[in-house]
Coordinates of C-alpha atoms in Angstrom, one line a residue:
X789 CA 41.5 114.9 -82.8
X790 CA 42.6 116.8 -79.7
X791 CA 46.0 117.8 -81.2
X792 CA 46.5 121.5 -81.2
X793 CA 50.3 121.5 -81.5
X794 CA 50.2 122.5 -85.2
X795 CA 47.8 125.3 -84.4
X796 CA 50.1 126.6 -81.7
X797 CA 53.2 126.4 -83.8
X798 CA 52.0 127.3 -87.2
X799 CA 48.8 129.3 -86.6
X800 CA 50.6 132.6 -87.4
X801 CA 51.6 131.1 -90.8
X802 CA 48.0 130.1 -91.7
X803 CA 48.4 126.4 -91.5
X804 CA 45.6 125.9 -89.1
X805 CA 44.0 127.7 -86.2
X806 CA 41.8 126.8 -83.3
X807 CA 38.5 128.5 -82.7
X808 CA 36.7 127.3 -79.7
X809 CA 36.1 123.5 -80.2
X810 CA 37.0 123.6 -83.9
X811 CA 40.1 123.7 -86.0
X812 CA 39.9 125.9 -89.1
X813 CA 42.3 125.8 -92.1
X814 CA 42.9 129.3 -93.6
X815 CA 44.9 127.8 -96.5
X816 CA 48.2 129.2 -95.6
X817 CA 51.7 127.7 -95.4
X818 CA 55.2 128.6 -94.3
X819 CA 56.1 129.9 -97.7
X820 CA 52.7 131.3 -98.6
X821 CA 51.3 132.9 -95.4
X822 CA 48.9 134.9 -97.7
X823 CA 47.2 131.7 -98.7
X824 CA 47.7 128.8 -101.1
X825 CA 45.2 130.4 -103.6
X826 CA 47.4 133.5 -104.1
X827 CA 50.6 131.3 -104.2
X828 CA 49.1 129.1 -106.9
X829 CA 48.0 132.3 -108.8
X830 CA 51.6 133.4 -108.8
X831 CA 52.8 130.0 -110.0
X832 CA 50.3 130.1 -112.9
X833 CA 52.2 133.0 -114.4
X834 CA 55.0 130.5 -115.3
X835 CA 53.2 127.1 -115.2
X836 CA 50.1 126.0 -117.2
X837 CA 48.0 125.4 -114.1
X838 CA 44.8 125.8 -116.0
X839 CA 43.6 124.1 -119.2
X840 CA 44.2 120.4 -118.4
X841 CA 47.9 120.4 -119.4
X842 CA 48.8 119.3 -115.8
X843 CA 46.8 116.8 -113.9
X844 CA 48.9 114.8 -111.3
X845 CA 51.1 116.6 -108.8
X846 CA 53.4 115.5 -105.9
X847 CA 53.7 117.8 -102.8
X848 CA 56.7 116.8 -100.7
X849 CA 56.7 117.8 -97.0
X850 CA 53.1 119.1 -97.5
X851 CA 52.1 120.2 -94.0
X852 CA 48.3 120.0 -93.8
X853 CA 48.1 119.8 -97.6
X854 CA 46.6 123.2 -98.4
X855 CA 48.6 123.4 -101.6
X856 CA 47.0 120.2 -102.9
X857 CA 43.7 121.2 -101.5
X858 CA 43.5 124.4 -103.5
X859 CA 44.8 122.8 -106.7
X860 CA 41.7 120.6 -106.7
X861 CA 39.8 123.7 -108.0
X862 CA 42.1 123.6 -111.0
X863 CA 41.4 119.9 -111.6
X864 CA 44.9 119.0 -110.5
X865 CA 45.0 115.9 -108.3
X866 CA 47.9 116.1 -105.8
X867 CA 49.5 113.3 -103.8
X868 CA 50.6 115.1 -100.7
X869 CA 53.1 113.4 -98.3
X870 CA 55.0 114.1 -95.2
X871 CA 56.6 112.1 -92.4
X872 CA 55.3 111.7 -88.9
X873 CA 57.7 114.3 -87.5
X874 CA 57.6 116.9 -84.8
X875 CA 54.3 118.2 -86.3
X876 CA 52.8 114.8 -85.5
X877 CA 49.4 114.5 -87.2
X878 CA 49.7 116.8 -90.2
X879 CA 48.7 114.0 -92.7
X880 CA 45.8 113.0 -90.5
X881 CA 44.5 116.6 -90.6
X882 CA 45.0 116.6 -94.4
X883 CA 42.9 113.4 -94.7
X884 CA 40.2 114.8 -92.4
X885 CA 40.0 117.7 -94.8
X886 CA 39.3 115.2 -97.7
X887 CA 42.6 115.9 -99.4
X888 CA 44.7 113.1 -100.9
X889 CA 47.6 112.4 -98.5
X890 CA 50.1 109.7 -97.5
X891 CA 52.6 109.2 -94.7
X892 CA 56.1 108.9 -96.2
X893 CA 59.6 110.3 -96.3
X894 CA 62.4 110.4 -98.7
X895 CA 65.1 108.2 -97.1
X896 CA 67.1 105.3 -98.6
X897 CA 64.4 103.7 -100.8
X898 CA 62.3 104.9 -103.7
X899 CA 58.9 106.4 -103.0
X900 CA 56.2 103.9 -103.9
X901 CA 55.2 105.6 -107.2
X902 CA 55.9 104.7 -110.8
X903 CA 58.5 106.4 -113.0
X904 CA 57.4 109.6 -114.8
X905 CA 54.0 109.7 -113.1
X906 CA 53.8 113.3 -111.9
X907 CA 53.3 116.3 -114.1
X908 CA 54.3 118.7 -111.3
X909 CA 56.6 118.1 -108.3
X910 CA 56.4 120.7 -105.5
X911 CA 58.4 121.4 -102.4
X912 CA 57.6 124.3 -100.1
X913 CA 60.1 124.4 -97.3
X914 CA 60.3 120.6 -97.4
X915 CA 63.9 120.8 -96.3
X916 CA 64.9 117.8 -98.4
X917 CA 68.7 118.0 -99.1
X918 CA 68.3 117.5 -102.9
X919 CA 72.0 117.6 -103.7
X920 CA 73.3 115.4 -100.8
X921 CA 74.7 112.0 -101.5
X922 CA 75.7 112.9 -105.1
X923 CA 72.2 114.3 -105.7
X924 CA 70.5 111.0 -105.0
X925 CA 67.3 112.7 -103.8
X926 CA 67.2 115.0 -106.9
X927 CA 67.6 111.8 -109.0
X928 CA 64.6 110.3 -107.4
X929 CA 62.6 113.4 -108.1
X930 CA 63.7 113.2 -111.7
X931 CA 62.5 109.6 -111.8
X932 CA 59.1 110.6 -110.6
X933 CA 58.7 113.7 -112.8
X934 CA 57.1 113.3 -116.2
X935 CA 59.2 114.5 -119.2
X936 CA 58.2 118.1 -119.9
X937 CA 56.9 118.4 -116.3
X938 CA 57.7 121.1 -113.8
X939 CA 59.6 121.2 -110.5
X940 CA 58.9 124.0 -108.0
X941 CA 61.0 124.5 -104.9
X942 CA 60.1 127.3 -102.4
X943 CA 62.2 128.2 -99.4
X944 CA 65.6 126.9 -98.4
X945 CA 68.0 126.8 -100.2
X946 CA 66.6 129.1 -102.9
X947 CA 68.2 132.5 -102.3
X948 CA 68.4 131.7 -98.6
X949 CA 70.8 133.3 -96.2
X950 CA 73.7 131.1 -95.2
X951 CA 72.8 128.5 -97.8
X952 CA 74.5 130.0 -100.8
X953 CA 76.5 126.8 -101.5
X954 CA 73.4 124.6 -101.3
X955 CA 71.6 126.9 -103.7
X956 CA 74.5 126.9 -106.1
X957 CA 74.7 123.1 -106.0
X958 CA 71.0 122.8 -106.6
X959 CA 71.2 125.0 -109.7
X960 CA 74.3 123.0 -110.9
X961 CA 72.4 119.6 -110.6
X962 CA 69.4 121.0 -112.4
X963 CA 71.7 122.3 -115.2
X964 CA 73.5 119.0 -115.4
X965 CA 70.2 117.3 -116.1
X966 CA 69.4 119.9 -118.7
X967 CA 66.4 121.3 -116.7
X968 CA 65.3 124.7 -118.0
X969 CA 65.2 127.3 -115.2
X970 CA 61.9 129.1 -115.9
X971 CA 62.2 131.7 -113.1
X972 CA 63.6 132.5 -109.7
X973 CA 61.2 134.8 -107.9
X974 CA 62.1 135.8 -104.4
X975 CA 62.6 132.3 -102.7
X976 CA 60.8 130.3 -105.3
X977 CA 62.5 128.5 -108.2
X978 CA 60.8 126.8 -111.1
X979 CA 62.4 124.4 -113.5
X980 CA 61.0 122.5 -116.5
X981 CA 62.3 119.0 -117.2
X982 CA 63.4 118.3 -120.8
X983 CA 60.8 116.4 -122.8
X984 CA 63.5 114.3 -124.5
X985 CA 66.3 112.2 -123.0
X986 CA 68.7 113.6 -120.6
X987 CA 71.8 115.3 -121.9
X988 CA 74.1 113.0 -119.9
X989 CA 76.9 112.2 -119.9
X990 CA 78.3 115.7 -119.8
X991 CA 81.2 115.6 -117.4
X992 CA 79.2 117.3 -114.6
X993 CA 80.8 117.9 -111.2
X994 CA 78.5 115.5 -109.4
X995 CA 79.5 112.5 -111.5
X996 CA 75.9 112.0 -112.7
X997 CA 75.6 109.3 -115.3
X998 CA 72.8 107.4 -117.1
X999 CA 71.8 104.0 -115.7
X1000 CA 73.1 101.1 -117.7
X1001 CA 69.7 99.3 -117.4
X1002 CA 66.5 101.3 -117.0
X1003 CA 64.3 98.2 -117.0
X1004 CA 63.5 98.6 -113.3
X1005 CA 62.4 102.3 -113.6
X1006 CA 58.9 101.7 -112.1
X1007 CA 60.0 99.2 -109.5
X1008 CA 59.4 101.1 -106.3
X1009 CA 58.5 98.6 -103.5
X1010 CA 61.5 98.2 -101.1
X1011 CA 63.7 99.3 -103.9
X1012 CA 66.9 101.2 -103.0
X1013 CA 67.5 104.7 -104.4
X1014 CA 69.9 104.7 -107.3
X1015 CA 72.8 107.1 -108.0
X1016 CA 72.3 107.1 -111.7
X1017 CA 69.8 108.9 -113.9
X1018 CA 67.0 107.0 -115.6
X1019 CA 66.7 107.3 -119.4
X1020 CA 63.3 108.3 -120.6
X1021 CA 63.8 106.6 -124.0
X1022 CA 63.9 103.2 -122.1
X1023 CA 60.1 103.4 -121.7
X1024 CA 58.1 103.4 -124.9
X1025 CA 54.9 105.4 -125.3
X1026 CA 53.5 108.9 -125.5
X1027 CA 53.6 110.0 -121.9
X1028 CA 55.5 113.3 -122.0
X1029 CA 53.7 116.7 -121.3
X1030 CA 52.5 117.9 -124.7
X1031 CA 52.1 114.4 -126.1
X1032 CA 49.8 112.9 -123.5
X1033 CA 46.2 114.0 -123.9
X1034 CA 45.0 116.8 -121.7
X1035 CA 42.6 116.3 -118.8
X1036 CA 39.9 115.1 -119.0
X1037 CA 40.5 113.3 -122.3
X1038 CA 43.5 111.4 -120.8
X1039 CA 41.1 109.6 -118.3
X1040 CA 39.6 107.5 -121.1
X1041 CA 42.5 107.5 -123.6
X1042 CA 44.2 104.1 -123.5
X1043 CA 47.6 104.5 -121.7
X1044 CA 50.4 103.5 -124.1
X1045 CA 53.0 102.2 -121.6
X1046 CA 51.2 99.6 -119.4
X1047 CA 52.9 96.2 -119.9
X1048 CA 49.5 94.6 -119.9
X1049 CA 48.4 96.6 -122.9
X1050 CA 50.9 95.2 -125.4
X1051 CA 48.3 93.0 -127.0
X1052 CA 46.0 96.0 -127.7
X1053 CA 43.6 98.2 -125.9
X1054 CA 40.5 96.0 -126.1
X1055 CA 41.0 94.7 -122.6
X1056 CA 41.5 98.2 -121.3
X1057 CA 38.4 99.6 -123.0
X1058 CA 36.3 96.6 -121.9
X1059 CA 37.5 97.2 -118.3
X1060 CA 36.5 100.8 -118.4
X1061 CA 33.0 100.1 -119.7
X1062 CA 32.6 97.3 -117.1
X1063 CA 33.4 99.6 -114.2
X1064 CA 30.9 102.2 -115.4
X1065 CA 28.2 99.4 -115.2
X1066 CA 29.4 98.1 -111.9
X1067 CA 29.5 101.5 -110.2
X1068 CA 26.0 102.2 -111.5
X1069 CA 24.9 98.9 -109.9
X1070 CA 26.6 99.9 -106.6
X1071 CA 24.6 103.1 -106.5
X1072 CA 21.3 102.0 -107.8
X1073 CA 20.9 98.5 -106.4
X1074 CA 23.2 98.3 -103.4
X1075 CA 22.5 101.8 -102.1
X1076 CA 26.2 102.6 -101.7
X1077 CA 26.3 106.4 -100.9
X1078 CA 28.8 107.3 -103.7
X1079 CA 28.1 110.7 -105.0
X1080 CA 26.8 112.0 -101.7
X1081 CA 28.7 114.1 -99.0
X1082 CA 28.9 110.9 -96.9
X1083 CA 31.8 109.6 -98.9
X1084 CA 35.0 111.5 -99.8
X1085 CA 38.1 109.5 -99.2
X1086 CA 38.0 106.2 -101.2
X1087 CA 40.5 103.4 -101.6
X1088 CA 40.7 100.7 -104.2
X1089 CA 42.9 97.9 -102.8
X1090 CA 43.4 96.1 -106.1
X1091 CA 43.1 98.9 -108.7
X1092 CA 44.6 97.3 -111.9
X1093 CA 43.9 100.1 -114.5
X1094 CA 42.0 102.4 -112.2
X1095 CA 38.6 101.6 -113.8
X1096 CA 36.7 101.8 -110.6
X1097 CA 38.2 105.3 -109.9
X1098 CA 37.6 106.5 -113.4
X1099 CA 33.9 105.5 -113.1
X1100 CA 33.6 107.9 -110.2
X1101 CA 34.8 110.9 -112.2
X1102 CA 31.6 112.9 -111.6
X1103 CA 31.4 112.2 -107.9
X1104 CA 32.9 114.4 -105.2
X1105 CA 35.5 111.8 -104.2
X1106 CA 39.2 111.1 -104.6
X1107 CA 40.5 107.5 -104.9
X1108 CA 43.7 106.1 -103.6
X1109 CA 44.5 103.4 -106.3
X1110 CA 46.6 100.7 -104.7
X1111 CA 48.5 98.3 -107.0
X1112 CA 49.7 95.2 -105.0
X1113 CA 53.5 94.9 -105.2
X1114 CA 53.2 91.2 -106.1
X1115 CA 51.0 91.9 -109.1
X1116 CA 51.7 93.4 -112.6
X1117 CA 53.0 97.0 -112.3
X1118 CA 50.0 98.8 -113.8
X1119 CA 50.4 102.0 -111.7
X1120 CA 52.1 103.9 -114.5
X1121 CA 48.9 103.4 -116.6
X1122 CA 46.8 104.7 -113.7
X1123 CA 48.9 107.9 -113.5
X1124 CA 48.8 108.3 -117.3
X1125 CA 45.0 108.4 -116.9
X1126 CA 45.3 111.3 -114.5
X1127 CA 44.6 109.3 -111.4
X1128 CA 46.9 108.7 -108.4
X1129 CA 47.9 105.7 -106.3
X1130 CA 50.7 103.7 -104.7
X1131 CA 52.3 100.3 -104.6
X1132 CA 51.7 98.3 -101.5
X1133 CA 52.0 94.8 -100.0
X1134 CA 48.8 94.0 -98.2
X1135 CA 50.6 91.7 -95.8
X1136 CA 52.0 95.0 -94.3
X1137 CA 50.2 97.9 -92.7
X1138 CA 49.1 100.7 -95.1
X1139 CA 50.9 104.0 -94.5
X1140 CA 48.1 106.1 -93.1
X1141 CA 46.4 107.0 -89.9
X1142 CA 43.5 105.1 -88.3
X1143 CA 40.0 105.9 -89.4
X1144 CA 40.9 107.9 -92.5
X1145 CA 38.9 106.3 -95.4
X1146 CA 35.2 106.5 -95.9
X1147 CA 34.9 103.6 -98.4
X1148 CA 37.3 100.8 -99.2
X1149 CA 36.8 98.7 -102.3
X1150 CA 38.5 95.4 -103.4
X1151 CA 38.2 92.9 -106.1
X1152 CA 39.5 89.4 -105.4
X1153 CA 40.6 90.2 -101.8
X1154 CA 42.2 86.8 -101.2
X1155 CA 44.6 87.3 -104.1
X1156 CA 46.1 90.2 -102.2
X1157 CA 47.7 87.9 -99.7
X1158 CA 48.6 85.0 -102.1
X1159 CA 52.1 84.3 -103.4
X1160 CA 51.6 84.4 -107.2
X1161 CA 54.2 81.7 -107.7
X1162 CA 53.1 79.1 -105.2
X1163 CA 49.4 80.1 -104.7
X1164 CA 49.9 79.9 -100.9
X1165 CA 48.8 82.6 -98.5
X1166 CA 51.7 84.8 -97.4
X1167 CA 49.7 86.1 -94.4
X1168 CA 46.4 85.6 -92.7
X1169 CA 43.2 87.1 -94.2
X1170 CA 42.1 87.9 -90.6
X1171 CA 45.1 90.2 -90.3
X1172 CA 44.2 91.9 -93.5
X1173 CA 40.6 92.4 -92.3
X1174 CA 41.8 94.0 -89.1
X1175 CA 44.0 96.4 -91.1
X1176 CA 41.0 97.4 -93.2
X1177 CA 39.1 98.0 -90.0
X1178 CA 42.0 100.2 -88.7
X1179 CA 42.0 102.5 -91.7
X1180 CA 38.2 102.6 -92.2
X1181 CA 36.2 105.4 -90.6
X1182 CA 33.4 104.4 -88.2
X1183 CA 30.2 103.9 -90.1
X1184 CA 32.3 103.6 -93.2
X1185 CA 31.7 101.1 -96.0
X1186 CA 33.7 98.2 -97.5
X1187 CA 32.7 96.7 -100.8
X1188 CA 34.3 93.3 -101.7
X1189 CA 33.9 91.2 -104.8
X1190 CA 35.2 87.6 -104.9
X1191 CA 34.3 84.0 -105.4
X1192 CA 31.3 82.8 -103.3
X1193 CA 33.4 80.7 -100.9
X1194 CA 35.7 83.6 -100.2
X1195 CA 32.9 86.0 -99.6
X1196 CA 31.2 83.6 -97.2
X1197 CA 34.5 83.2 -95.2
X1198 CA 35.1 87.0 -95.1
X1199 CA 31.5 87.5 -93.9
X1200 CA 32.1 85.3 -90.9
X1201 CA 35.3 87.3 -90.1
X1202 CA 33.2 90.5 -90.4
X1203 CA 31.0 89.4 -87.5
X1204 CA 34.1 89.0 -85.3
X1205 CA 35.2 92.6 -85.9
X1206 CA 31.6 93.8 -85.4
X1207 CA 30.9 94.8 -88.9
X1208 CA 27.4 94.6 -90.4
X1209 CA 27.6 92.3 -93.5
X1210 CA 25.2 92.0 -96.4
X1211 CA 25.8 89.5 -99.2
X1212 CA 24.5 90.1 -102.7
X1213 CA 24.3 87.0 -104.9
X1214 CA 23.3 88.6 -108.2
X1215 CA 24.8 91.1 -110.4
X1216 CA 24.5 91.6 -114.2
X1217 CA 27.1 89.6 -116.1
X1218 CA 28.5 87.9 -113.0
X1219 CA 26.9 84.5 -113.9
X1220 CA 27.3 83.3 -110.4
X1221 CA 31.1 83.5 -110.4
X1222 CA 31.2 86.4 -108.0
X1223 CA 29.3 87.6 -104.9
X1224 CA 29.4 91.1 -103.5
X1225 CA 29.9 91.7 -99.8
X1226 CA 28.9 95.1 -98.4
X1227 CA 30.2 95.7 -94.9
X1228 CA 29.4 98.6 -92.6
X1229 CA 31.7 99.4 -89.7
X1230 CA 29.6 100.0 -86.6
X1231 CA 30.3 102.2 -83.6
X1232 CA 31.0 100.0 -80.7
X1233 CA 28.8 100.4 -77.6
X1234 CA 31.0 99.8 -74.5

């Protein structure tokens, strides 16, 4: 990665520095030049960083993701995102560090995350105009933030010279939504979202009102931003901070708001146990190097409840749980477990840099490209395999589970992209319905 522009521009702020042939990451940032560790320590005076109360965080405009990286020591899993702007490859550097990160920007559509999924939302000089367009961007943050969760904004416009109006408007919007201002310390402001429903309507100056229909709260794939505020009471279940179990208990507690759990938690509990067995089989019989330093960045392309990721809880990995946009929206249940992920359509490129994941896992790969209504393929499986090849690191591993005929077809494609395929016919409890294909991406010799 011969990209030293960030080191040249931001080295004095501790983002990243170049030493000889290596880049080092001191852990600093624009608003915390003394290091993310000290910054987090200051935040912990006002926010319950320790103790498992908070688990999922969103860092907007994250730079090289030092904030999220240092929160890992507190068992807080952060989804860091930034656009591909003048800083070019900041997300690529974050992923090279083994920190969860995603290329995205807050524009005209919702971010691809479920409603009320994040316990903490953080912006450190992210420069998002939260109060613009009738506070549309603040409304999106409110949709993503779990009731009882915390919002932290450092930098402009908080007590910033020549941005007095923007700062005043930001405080007014937060007040209109009944956010409790915990503190304003120097250029950092912290709010707590109410655990109950919003106090709207209240005749606020921004014209903020509750949405008439909140049934689309977790729809987030190509879904335009709304100018109304979502009602928390429209989603049933115990998912607010204080009622949801603390980490790590929440990993195994059945999420109460997944639409597929209405018939009970038996299916969920069976899925959790099944993936513990399957992951053990991967390690012991297939020699997948999970649990070793060889694998850090992992993706599950068809995550359902996040059972695969939950079974890796003791391994030094993080998992990007992807819920296909055409399938039941179970991503809220994944976040309630204390895991992270995104919605995505696998007929489109995934929003990441090339060669950024060490292991990619998928169950029923052909279903990712099928139309659920007609059963016809919406795109070519060859294109999907090429996209997997793009985001997989050289010498990385792909583990696929599917019907025997699908596995045989994918194995033939694997030869064409110069992967090394190995098919495993047997697995406990499969009864011949599935085969497992393990693929290794090889380094090409030119």
